[in-house]
Short mmCIF file of C-alpha atoms (C1' of nucleotides) in Angstrom, two decimals:
data_model
loop_
_atom_site.label_atom_id
_atom_site.label_comp_id
_atom_site.label_asym_id
_atom_site.label_seq_id
_atom_site.Cartn_x
_atom_site.Cartn_y
_atom_site.Cartn_z
CA UNK A 620 152.92 146.51 -8.86
CA UNK A 621 153.27 150.13 -9.91
CA UNK A 622 153.61 151.47 -13.42
CA UNK A 623 156.75 150.51 -15.29
CA UNK A 624 159.00 153.37 -16.31
CA UNK A 625 160.31 153.72 -19.81
CA UNK A 626 163.87 153.52 -18.54
CA UNK A 627 163.15 150.20 -16.88
CA UNK A 628 161.84 148.72 -20.12
CA UNK A 629 164.87 149.90 -22.04
CA UNK A 630 167.15 148.36 -19.44
CA UNK A 631 165.24 145.10 -19.68
CA UNK A 632 166.23 145.01 -23.34
CA UNK A 633 169.83 145.41 -22.30
CA UNK A 634 169.60 142.74 -19.62
CA UNK A 635 168.11 140.41 -22.20
CA UNK A 636 171.02 141.03 -24.53
CA UNK A 637 173.60 140.52 -21.79
CA UNK A 638 171.88 137.31 -20.70
CA UNK A 639 172.09 135.98 -24.24
CA UNK A 640 175.82 136.69 -24.29
CA UNK A 641 176.36 135.20 -20.86
CA UNK A 642 174.35 132.10 -21.75
CA UNK A 643 176.48 131.66 -24.86
CA UNK A 644 179.53 131.75 -22.60
CA UNK A 645 178.07 128.87 -20.63
CA UNK A 646 177.39 130.73 -17.39
CA UNK A 647 174.41 129.30 -15.49
CA UNK A 648 174.13 131.93 -12.76
CA UNK A 649 174.68 135.67 -12.68
CA UNK A 650 174.52 138.18 -9.85
CA UNK A 651 172.86 141.57 -10.07
CA UNK A 652 176.31 143.04 -9.61
CA UNK A 653 177.70 141.26 -12.66
CA UNK A 654 174.61 142.11 -14.67
CA UNK A 655 175.06 145.72 -13.64
CA UNK A 656 178.75 146.07 -14.41
CA UNK A 657 178.20 144.84 -17.96
CA UNK A 658 175.55 147.51 -18.23
CA UNK A 659 177.34 150.37 -16.52
CA UNK A 660 174.69 150.88 -13.85
CA UNK A 661 174.28 149.91 -10.19
CA UNK A 662 173.27 146.49 -8.95
CA UNK A 663 170.42 148.03 -6.96
CA UNK A 664 169.00 149.33 -10.21
CA UNK A 665 169.03 145.86 -11.71
CA UNK A 666 167.27 144.37 -8.70
CA UNK A 667 164.70 147.20 -8.61
CA UNK A 668 163.95 146.76 -12.28
CA UNK A 669 163.46 143.03 -11.97
CA UNK A 670 161.46 143.31 -8.76
CA UNK A 671 158.78 145.17 -10.73
CA UNK A 672 157.87 141.86 -12.31
CA UNK A 673 158.56 139.31 -9.59
CA UNK A 674 161.29 137.62 -7.60
CA UNK A 675 163.48 135.83 -10.07
CA UNK A 676 166.67 135.52 -8.05
CA UNK A 677 167.85 133.29 -5.23
CA UNK A 678 169.46 135.01 -2.29
CA UNK A 679 173.08 134.13 -1.89
CA UNK A 680 173.31 132.80 -5.45
CA UNK A 681 172.02 135.29 -7.99
CA UNK A 682 169.83 134.73 -11.03
CA UNK A 683 169.55 131.61 -13.16
CA UNK A 684 170.64 132.87 -16.58
CA UNK A 685 168.30 130.76 -18.70
CA UNK A 686 165.32 131.27 -16.44
CA UNK A 687 165.75 135.01 -16.18
CA UNK A 688 166.24 135.32 -19.90
CA UNK A 689 162.99 133.48 -20.55
CA UNK A 690 161.18 135.62 -17.99
CA UNK A 691 162.37 138.84 -19.61
CA UNK A 692 161.54 137.41 -23.01
CA UNK A 693 157.98 136.96 -21.81
CA UNK A 694 157.80 140.37 -20.14
CA UNK A 695 159.00 142.13 -23.29
CA UNK A 696 156.45 140.24 -25.35
CA UNK A 697 159.12 138.59 -27.48
CA UNK A 698 157.58 135.14 -27.14
CA UNK A 699 155.01 135.97 -29.76
CA UNK A 700 155.40 137.42 -33.22
CA UNK A 701 154.37 140.88 -34.37
CA UNK A 702 153.28 141.85 -37.85
CA UNK A 703 155.19 144.93 -38.99
CA UNK A 704 154.52 147.19 -41.96
CA UNK A 705 156.97 149.72 -43.28
CA UNK A 706 155.85 152.91 -44.95
CA UNK A 707 158.48 154.40 -47.19
CA UNK A 708 160.60 152.27 -49.49
CA UNK A 709 163.54 154.65 -49.42
CA UNK A 710 166.90 154.14 -47.82
CA UNK A 711 165.72 153.61 -44.26
CA UNK A 712 162.86 151.36 -45.26
CA UNK A 713 165.18 149.28 -47.42
CA UNK A 714 167.73 149.06 -44.65
CA UNK A 715 165.11 147.83 -42.21
CA UNK A 716 163.89 145.16 -44.59
CA UNK A 717 167.41 144.01 -45.31
CA UNK A 718 168.21 143.73 -41.62
CA UNK A 719 167.29 140.19 -40.66
CA UNK A 720 167.88 140.72 -36.96
CA UNK A 721 164.30 141.79 -36.31
CA UNK A 722 162.94 138.46 -37.47
CA UNK A 723 164.91 136.76 -34.71
CA UNK A 724 163.22 138.99 -32.18
CA UNK A 725 159.68 138.29 -33.24
CA UNK A 726 159.09 141.02 -35.78
CA UNK A 727 157.91 139.97 -39.23
CA UNK A 728 157.89 142.63 -41.89
CA UNK A 729 154.81 141.62 -43.85
CA UNK A 730 154.30 144.68 -46.05
CA UNK A 731 156.08 147.69 -47.50
CA UNK A 732 154.21 150.74 -48.74
CA UNK A 733 155.12 153.79 -50.76
CA UNK A 734 153.27 156.55 -52.54
CA UNK A 735 155.69 156.91 -55.44
CA UNK A 736 154.36 155.19 -58.60
CA UNK A 737 157.95 154.46 -59.54
CA UNK A 738 158.45 152.37 -56.45
CA UNK A 739 155.07 150.66 -56.19
CA UNK A 740 155.22 147.14 -57.59
CA UNK A 741 158.96 146.81 -57.32
CA UNK A 742 160.39 143.93 -55.33
CA UNK A 743 162.11 144.74 -52.05
CA UNK A 744 163.53 141.75 -50.26
CA UNK A 745 160.84 139.08 -50.27
CA UNK A 746 158.08 141.65 -50.68
CA UNK A 747 156.64 143.80 -53.41
CA UNK A 748 156.14 147.47 -52.65
CA UNK A 749 152.45 148.26 -52.34
CA UNK A 750 150.61 151.51 -52.88
CA UNK A 751 150.14 153.37 -49.64
CA UNK A 752 146.37 153.53 -50.02
CA UNK A 753 146.13 149.77 -50.31
CA UNK A 754 146.81 149.54 -46.56
CA UNK A 755 143.73 148.44 -44.65
CA UNK A 756 142.65 146.75 -41.45
CA UNK A 757 142.72 143.47 -43.39
CA UNK A 758 146.50 143.60 -43.27
CA UNK A 759 146.22 143.07 -39.51
CA UNK A 760 149.36 145.10 -38.82
CA UNK A 761 150.55 145.31 -35.22
CA UNK A 762 153.34 147.84 -35.68
CA UNK A 763 153.68 150.49 -38.35
CA UNK A 764 157.08 151.94 -39.18
CA UNK A 765 157.16 155.47 -40.56
CA UNK A 766 160.20 155.73 -42.81
CA UNK A 767 159.03 158.54 -45.07
CA UNK A 768 160.12 162.15 -45.51
CA UNK A 769 158.97 164.42 -42.68
CA UNK A 770 156.19 166.07 -44.65
CA UNK A 771 154.41 162.76 -45.28
CA UNK A 772 154.89 161.35 -41.80
CA UNK A 773 151.66 162.49 -40.14
CA UNK A 774 149.49 161.32 -43.03
CA UNK A 775 151.14 157.93 -42.97
CA UNK A 776 150.71 157.70 -39.21
CA UNK A 777 147.03 158.52 -39.61
CA UNK A 778 146.72 155.78 -42.21
CA UNK A 779 148.37 153.30 -39.86
CA UNK A 780 146.03 154.29 -37.05
CA UNK A 781 143.02 153.95 -39.38
CA UNK A 782 144.25 150.48 -40.29
CA UNK A 783 144.24 149.56 -36.62
CA UNK A 784 147.93 149.37 -35.72
CA UNK A 785 148.63 149.37 -31.99
CA UNK A 786 152.16 150.73 -32.19
CA UNK A 787 154.13 153.11 -34.39
CA UNK A 788 157.88 153.52 -34.77
CA UNK A 789 158.70 156.87 -36.29
CA UNK A 790 161.97 157.53 -38.15
CA UNK A 791 160.86 160.86 -39.59
CA UNK A 792 162.17 163.99 -37.88
CA UNK A 793 158.73 165.21 -36.87
CA UNK A 794 156.56 164.85 -33.79
CA UNK A 795 153.56 162.67 -34.58
CA UNK A 796 150.09 162.91 -33.08
CA UNK A 797 148.44 159.57 -32.44
CA UNK A 798 145.58 158.48 -30.18
CA UNK A 799 146.66 157.59 -26.64
CA UNK A 800 145.83 153.93 -27.23
CA UNK A 801 148.56 153.72 -29.87
CA UNK A 802 152.08 153.24 -28.54
CA UNK A 803 154.56 155.60 -30.14
CA UNK A 804 158.34 155.46 -30.26
CA UNK A 805 160.64 157.69 -32.25
CA UNK A 806 164.11 157.24 -33.65
CA UNK A 807 165.28 160.72 -34.46
CA UNK A 808 168.75 160.73 -35.98
CA UNK A 809 168.66 164.44 -36.66
CA UNK A 810 168.11 165.06 -32.97
CA UNK A 811 170.92 162.72 -32.02
CA UNK A 812 173.29 164.57 -34.30
CA UNK A 813 172.20 167.90 -32.87
CA UNK A 814 172.63 166.54 -29.39
CA UNK A 815 176.18 165.52 -30.30
CA UNK A 816 176.77 168.91 -31.85
CA UNK A 817 175.74 170.54 -28.57
CA UNK A 818 178.02 168.29 -26.54
CA UNK A 819 180.95 169.01 -28.84
CA UNK A 820 180.30 172.74 -28.58
CA UNK A 821 180.57 172.74 -24.81
CA UNK A 822 183.85 173.60 -23.10
CA UNK A 823 185.69 170.45 -22.08
CA UNK A 824 184.50 170.58 -18.50
CA UNK A 825 180.99 169.39 -17.72
CA UNK A 826 180.83 165.75 -18.72
CA UNK A 827 178.12 163.29 -17.87
CA UNK A 828 178.86 161.74 -14.49
CA UNK A 829 179.97 158.10 -14.54
CA UNK A 830 180.08 156.94 -10.94
CA UNK A 831 182.92 154.59 -10.21
CA UNK A 832 182.28 151.84 -7.64
CA UNK B 1399 174.11 178.60 -15.07
CA UNK B 1400 173.81 174.96 -13.95
CA UNK B 1401 174.47 171.88 -16.02
CA UNK B 1402 172.17 171.31 -18.95
CA UNK B 1403 170.12 168.13 -18.88
CA UNK B 1404 169.97 165.79 -21.81
CA UNK B 1405 166.20 166.25 -22.04
CA UNK B 1406 166.65 170.00 -22.34
CA UNK B 1407 169.03 169.59 -25.26
CA UNK B 1408 166.67 167.24 -27.04
CA UNK B 1409 163.83 169.68 -26.57
CA UNK B 1410 166.00 172.48 -27.95
CA UNK B 1411 166.22 170.46 -31.16
CA UNK B 1412 162.46 170.33 -31.25
CA UNK B 1413 162.06 174.02 -30.57
CA UNK B 1414 164.48 174.70 -33.38
CA UNK B 1415 162.41 172.61 -35.76
CA UNK B 1416 159.17 174.26 -34.70
CA UNK B 1417 160.71 177.69 -35.07
CA UNK B 1418 161.74 176.86 -38.62
CA UNK B 1419 158.18 175.84 -39.43
CA UNK B 1420 156.70 178.89 -37.74
CA UNK B 1421 159.14 181.19 -39.51
CA UNK B 1422 158.17 179.64 -42.83
CA UNK B 1423 154.55 180.46 -41.98
CA UNK B 1424 155.54 184.09 -41.59
CA UNK B 1425 155.01 184.38 -37.83
CA UNK B 1426 157.34 186.90 -36.19
CA UNK B 1427 156.52 186.25 -32.55
CA UNK B 1428 155.65 183.13 -30.62
CA UNK B 1429 154.68 182.60 -26.99
CA UNK B 1430 156.03 179.83 -24.80
CA UNK B 1431 152.51 178.48 -24.70
CA UNK B 1432 152.34 178.15 -28.48
CA UNK B 1433 155.80 176.64 -28.62
CA UNK B 1434 154.72 174.17 -25.96
CA UNK B 1435 151.48 173.07 -27.55
CA UNK B 1436 153.24 172.22 -30.80
CA UNK B 1437 155.62 170.16 -28.72
CA UNK B 1438 153.14 168.51 -26.40
CA UNK B 1439 154.73 169.82 -23.21
CA UNK B 1440 154.05 172.65 -20.77
CA UNK B 1441 154.87 176.29 -21.36
CA UNK B 1442 156.80 176.41 -18.09
CA UNK B 1443 159.07 173.70 -19.45
CA UNK B 1444 159.81 175.79 -22.51
CA UNK B 1445 160.64 178.85 -20.45
CA UNK B 1446 162.80 176.84 -18.04
CA UNK B 1447 164.71 175.27 -20.91
CA UNK B 1448 165.39 178.61 -22.55
CA UNK B 1449 166.25 180.34 -19.29
CA UNK B 1450 169.23 178.01 -18.97
CA UNK B 1451 170.88 180.00 -21.73
CA UNK B 1452 169.60 183.51 -21.24
CA UNK B 1453 166.53 185.72 -21.44
CA UNK B 1454 165.41 185.62 -25.02
CA UNK B 1455 161.78 186.64 -24.61
CA UNK B 1456 159.99 189.91 -24.01
CA UNK B 1457 157.39 189.92 -21.28
CA UNK B 1458 153.93 190.52 -22.56
CA UNK B 1459 154.93 189.62 -26.11
CA UNK B 1460 156.72 186.31 -26.36
CA UNK B 1461 159.80 185.33 -28.33
CA UNK B 1462 161.00 186.77 -31.62
CA UNK B 1463 160.95 183.76 -33.92
CA UNK B 1464 164.01 184.59 -36.00
CA UNK B 1465 166.07 185.75 -33.05
CA UNK B 1466 165.26 182.72 -30.92
CA UNK B 1467 165.97 180.38 -33.80
CA UNK B 1468 169.40 181.91 -34.31
CA UNK B 1469 170.10 181.72 -30.59
CA UNK B 1470 169.21 178.04 -30.45
CA UNK B 1471 171.20 177.45 -33.60
CA UNK B 1472 174.22 178.86 -31.83
CA UNK B 1473 173.56 176.96 -28.61
CA UNK B 1474 173.29 173.64 -30.45
CA UNK B 1475 176.51 174.35 -32.30
CA UNK B 1476 174.80 174.28 -35.69
CA UNK B 1477 176.47 177.48 -36.84
CA UNK B 1478 179.66 175.63 -37.60
CA UNK B 1479 180.29 172.48 -39.59
CA UNK B 1480 181.30 169.09 -38.26
CA UNK B 1481 183.34 166.47 -40.07
CA UNK B 1482 181.61 163.10 -39.87
CA UNK B 1483 182.97 159.67 -40.73
CA UNK B 1484 180.83 156.59 -41.13
CA UNK B 1485 182.12 153.12 -40.31
CA UNK B 1486 180.19 150.39 -42.07
CA UNK B 1487 179.15 150.69 -45.69
CA UNK B 1488 176.12 148.46 -45.25
CA UNK B 1489 172.48 149.44 -45.35
CA UNK B 1490 172.52 151.93 -42.52
CA UNK B 1491 175.76 153.55 -43.62
CA UNK B 1492 174.46 153.87 -47.16
CA UNK B 1493 171.17 155.31 -45.94
CA UNK B 1494 173.01 157.93 -43.91
CA UNK B 1495 175.17 158.95 -46.83
CA UNK B 1496 172.18 159.17 -49.13
CA UNK B 1497 170.28 161.35 -46.68
CA UNK B 1498 171.19 164.90 -47.61
CA UNK B 1499 169.39 166.44 -44.63
CA UNK B 1500 172.46 166.27 -42.41
CA UNK B 1501 174.42 168.53 -44.70
CA UNK B 1502 171.85 171.26 -44.13
CA UNK B 1503 172.43 170.96 -40.41
CA UNK B 1504 176.17 171.31 -40.49
CA UNK B 1505 177.27 167.70 -40.76
CA UNK B 1506 179.59 166.81 -43.63
CA UNK B 1507 180.21 163.14 -44.24
CA UNK B 1508 183.83 163.22 -45.33
CA UNK B 1509 184.73 159.53 -45.19
CA UNK B 1510 183.23 156.05 -45.22
CA UNK B 1511 185.09 153.03 -43.92
CA UNK B 1512 184.57 149.30 -44.08
CA UNK B 1513 186.63 146.22 -43.35
CA UNK B 1514 185.24 144.08 -46.16
CA UNK B 1515 187.67 143.91 -49.12
CA UNK B 1516 184.64 143.64 -51.39
CA UNK B 1517 183.39 147.02 -50.30
CA UNK B 1518 186.68 148.90 -49.99
CA UNK B 1519 187.29 151.05 -53.04
CA UNK B 1520 183.72 151.07 -54.21
CA UNK B 1521 182.01 154.43 -54.70
CA UNK B 1522 179.26 155.38 -52.27
CA UNK B 1523 177.63 158.70 -52.97
CA UNK B 1524 180.44 161.19 -53.59
CA UNK B 1525 182.92 159.10 -51.63
CA UNK B 1526 184.94 155.97 -52.10
CA UNK B 1527 184.82 153.39 -49.34
CA UNK B 1528 188.13 153.29 -47.51
CA UNK B 1529 189.72 150.47 -45.56
CA UNK B 1530 188.95 150.75 -41.88
CA UNK B 1531 192.62 150.79 -40.89
CA UNK B 1532 193.31 153.79 -43.11
CA UNK B 1533 191.50 155.96 -40.55
CA UNK B 1534 193.87 158.24 -38.70
CA UNK B 1535 194.04 161.51 -36.83
CA UNK B 1536 194.90 163.13 -40.15
CA UNK B 1537 191.28 162.73 -41.18
CA UNK B 1538 190.40 165.25 -38.47
CA UNK B 1539 187.04 163.63 -37.81
CA UNK B 1540 184.75 165.31 -35.28
CA UNK B 1541 182.03 162.68 -35.14
CA UNK B 1542 182.30 158.97 -35.86
CA UNK B 1543 179.22 156.99 -36.77
CA UNK B 1544 179.25 153.28 -35.93
CA UNK B 1545 177.06 151.53 -38.49
CA UNK B 1546 178.63 148.08 -38.34
CA UNK B 1547 177.38 144.73 -37.02
CA UNK B 1548 177.36 144.52 -33.24
CA UNK B 1549 180.45 142.33 -32.97
CA UNK B 1550 182.64 144.93 -34.71
CA UNK B 1551 181.21 147.95 -32.95
CA UNK B 1552 183.63 148.23 -30.02
CA UNK B 1553 186.72 147.84 -32.21
CA UNK B 1554 185.46 150.52 -34.54
CA UNK B 1555 184.68 152.81 -31.63
CA UNK B 1556 188.20 152.29 -30.32
CA UNK B 1557 189.58 153.17 -33.74
CA UNK B 1558 187.52 156.35 -33.81
CA UNK B 1559 188.75 157.30 -30.36
CA UNK B 1560 192.34 156.62 -31.38
CA UNK B 1561 191.81 158.88 -34.38
CA UNK B 1562 190.72 161.66 -32.05
CA UNK B 1563 186.99 161.94 -32.62
CA UNK B 1564 185.14 163.92 -29.95
CA UNK B 1565 181.74 162.31 -30.48
CA UNK B 1566 180.36 158.93 -31.50
CA UNK B 1567 176.92 158.00 -32.74
CA UNK B 1568 176.30 154.30 -32.36
CA UNK B 1569 173.75 152.41 -34.44
CA UNK B 1570 174.92 148.96 -33.38
CA UNK B 1571 172.85 147.17 -30.76
CA UNK B 1572 175.67 147.04 -28.24
CA UNK B 1573 176.78 149.24 -25.36
CA UNK B 1574 180.05 150.96 -26.22
CA UNK B 1575 182.83 151.92 -23.84
CA UNK B 1576 184.51 155.21 -24.63
CA UNK B 1577 186.60 157.65 -22.60
CA UNK B 1578 184.53 160.22 -20.68
CA UNK B 1579 185.84 163.00 -22.88
CA UNK B 1580 184.13 161.47 -25.91
CA UNK B 1581 180.42 162.24 -26.26
CA UNK B 1582 178.38 159.13 -26.99
CA UNK B 1583 174.86 158.82 -28.35
CA UNK B 1584 173.12 155.64 -29.38
CA UNK B 1585 170.32 154.90 -31.80
CA UNK B 1586 169.14 151.44 -30.92
CA UNK B 1587 166.34 150.27 -33.19
CA UNK B 1588 166.27 146.81 -31.64
CA UNK B 1589 165.56 148.37 -28.29
CA UNK B 1590 162.84 150.58 -29.72
CA UNK B 1591 161.14 147.56 -31.24
CA UNK B 1592 161.37 145.70 -27.96
CA UNK B 1593 160.00 148.70 -26.13
CA UNK B 1594 157.04 148.70 -28.51
CA UNK B 1595 156.62 144.99 -28.05
CA UNK B 1596 156.42 145.52 -24.30
CA UNK B 1597 153.86 148.30 -24.66
CA UNK B 1598 151.73 146.17 -26.97
CA UNK B 1599 151.89 143.29 -24.53
CA UNK B 1600 150.47 145.34 -21.70
CA UNK B 1601 146.76 145.30 -20.91
CA UNK B 1602 145.02 148.31 -22.39
CA UNK B 1603 145.08 150.25 -19.16
CA UNK B 1604 148.27 152.00 -18.13
CA UNK B 1605 149.07 154.52 -20.84
CA UNK B 1606 151.62 157.27 -20.65
CA UNK B 1607 150.01 160.32 -19.09
CA UNK B 1608 149.27 163.19 -21.45
CA UNK B 1609 148.06 166.07 -19.32
CA UNK B 1610 145.30 168.06 -20.97
CA UNK B 1611 145.27 171.82 -20.27
"C1'" DT C 421 178.78 134.70 4.12
"C1'" DT C 422 176.80 135.92 -0.11
"C1'" DT C 423 173.27 138.09 -2.58
"C1'" DT C 424 168.44 139.28 -3.14
"C1'" DG C 425 164.41 142.30 -2.37
"C1'" DT C 426 162.86 146.66 -0.67
"C1'" DG C 427 161.67 150.80 2.25
"C1'" DA C 428 163.98 155.15 2.99
"C1'" DA C 429 166.90 158.81 1.46
"C1'" DC C 430 168.49 161.30 -2.18
"C1'" DG C 431 168.89 163.79 -6.49
"C1'" DT C 432 167.10 165.42 -10.67
"C1'" DG C 433 163.73 166.94 -13.85
"C1'" DT C 434 158.89 168.84 -14.26
"C1'" DT C 435 155.08 171.63 -12.92
"C1'" DC C 436 153.05 175.28 -10.21
"C1'" DA C 437 152.28 179.81 -9.13
"C1'" DC C 438 153.43 184.34 -8.87
"C1'" DA C 439 156.48 188.44 -8.91
"C1'" DG C 440 158.33 191.42 -12.34
"C1'" DC C 441 158.16 193.92 -16.76
"C1'" DG C 442 156.56 195.37 -20.98
"C1'" DC D 795 146.43 193.00 -19.07
"C1'" DG D 796 149.75 189.34 -21.13
"C1'" DC D 797 153.68 186.82 -20.91
"C1'" DT D 798 158.25 185.88 -19.25
"C1'" DG D 799 161.47 184.33 -15.78
"C1'" DT D 800 162.05 181.79 -11.55
"C1'" DG D 801 161.91 180.07 -6.69
"C1'" DA D 802 159.14 176.57 -4.42
"C1'" DA D 803 156.55 172.38 -4.54
"C1'" DC D 804 156.08 168.20 -6.51
"C1'" DA D 805 156.84 163.77 -8.90
"C1'" DC D 806 159.72 160.36 -10.27
"C1'" DG D 807 163.72 157.67 -10.97
"C1'" DT D 808 168.12 156.24 -8.75
"C1'" DT D 809 170.99 154.94 -4.99
"C1'" DC D 810 171.68 153.57 -0.23
"C1'" DA D 811 171.50 150.46 3.30
"C1'" DC D 812 169.82 146.68 5.63
"C1'" DA D 813 166.69 142.80 6.86
"C1'" DA D 814 165.70 138.30 5.08
"C1'" DA D 815 166.92 134.13 2.94
"C1'" DA D 816 169.91 130.54 1.06
#
DNA sequence: TTTTGTGAACGTGTTCACAGCG
DNA sequence: CGCTGTGAACACGTTCACAAAA
């Protein structure tokens, strides 16, 4: 088993979502082709992705929807729960806390931090905003979310690392430096807007290729 | 000049950000090596990316910070302004409207839409929430932001397309179908969390390679 | 016959290494 | 000499095509 590419993991998320939909529709089996067409990729890609983790299908039939979904659930680590802390009780932080969807996927927001004295102590959802420097290893945080202004982002990330988090999700428009043992993902809306701006600035010729079957 | 890869465009955003910082520090020149180390990539990558658009550097010296920044600004289409509409006046939509950073980068949020009668008519920032079906080509929207629950996302995207938007930024955890002429970008927090969950579930061996010089 | 699983072929993006200029 | 710009080499992810299995 070789190393798993980032793209493969992201597609697993999509497969998982599609399988939930398909299961809700009552389908018991699904072929790689059907899984692919919902996704907009090739069936070979689906099979390659899944083959990284084992042989889940039955030749001539396809994949058992429930079984495959549970397998992917396990692979993605969604069978257990993760303790999440959010740094920054501003708009993004508040939006994340208000969004209940994460709880369904195994992520429990157990703490919210901020440096502003005006925000510390205030209730936010079920939690009270805590002072940033009250974060410690005792909080046993698995994933730290950086939802602060860009200038504070690196300090907050350092604090998360010092508190022993194993993963960081960064919403601030700044590249963070973390030790290699800490998994880092970034959601950079500014970059997405700029990427759109570039696409819209191009002459209406070169479009991303969408291969038709 | 060949087609520009998505990765190149995203890195241009980063270069732009770094150049702003460097300019603020008073630097007038910067080498590809310095640009790269701030970014965590190789200097050859920087030069390759820039060479897609022209020869901006001077051999033996490096790149003029101000000049390169203006060039990238033009390439990314940040010299003009884009009219943005947000669909979904929930937490994400509100957070986007409250975030003033986009205005600095050429994005003007000119309308907010929602389907909920309770939200329509309410003020949100400088705007009043409008009924979703009041969106039309008359609004002359360049970029539509989908910040609705997943089940409404495709309908909203269709409405944006019908109203003539040229780009869509999707925050809903669902794959959208849009005509090839419409640029589509997605910010999928659910997927990012799942990607982190996967990384945290792996044994502490295989980490993403960070080549040291 | 249908559909999986997979080695081989292919295409694309990244890195190397050096010629070309300042 | 220092650094850019770029063809060539390389690495990696995607697609093809087919043997194997139900």
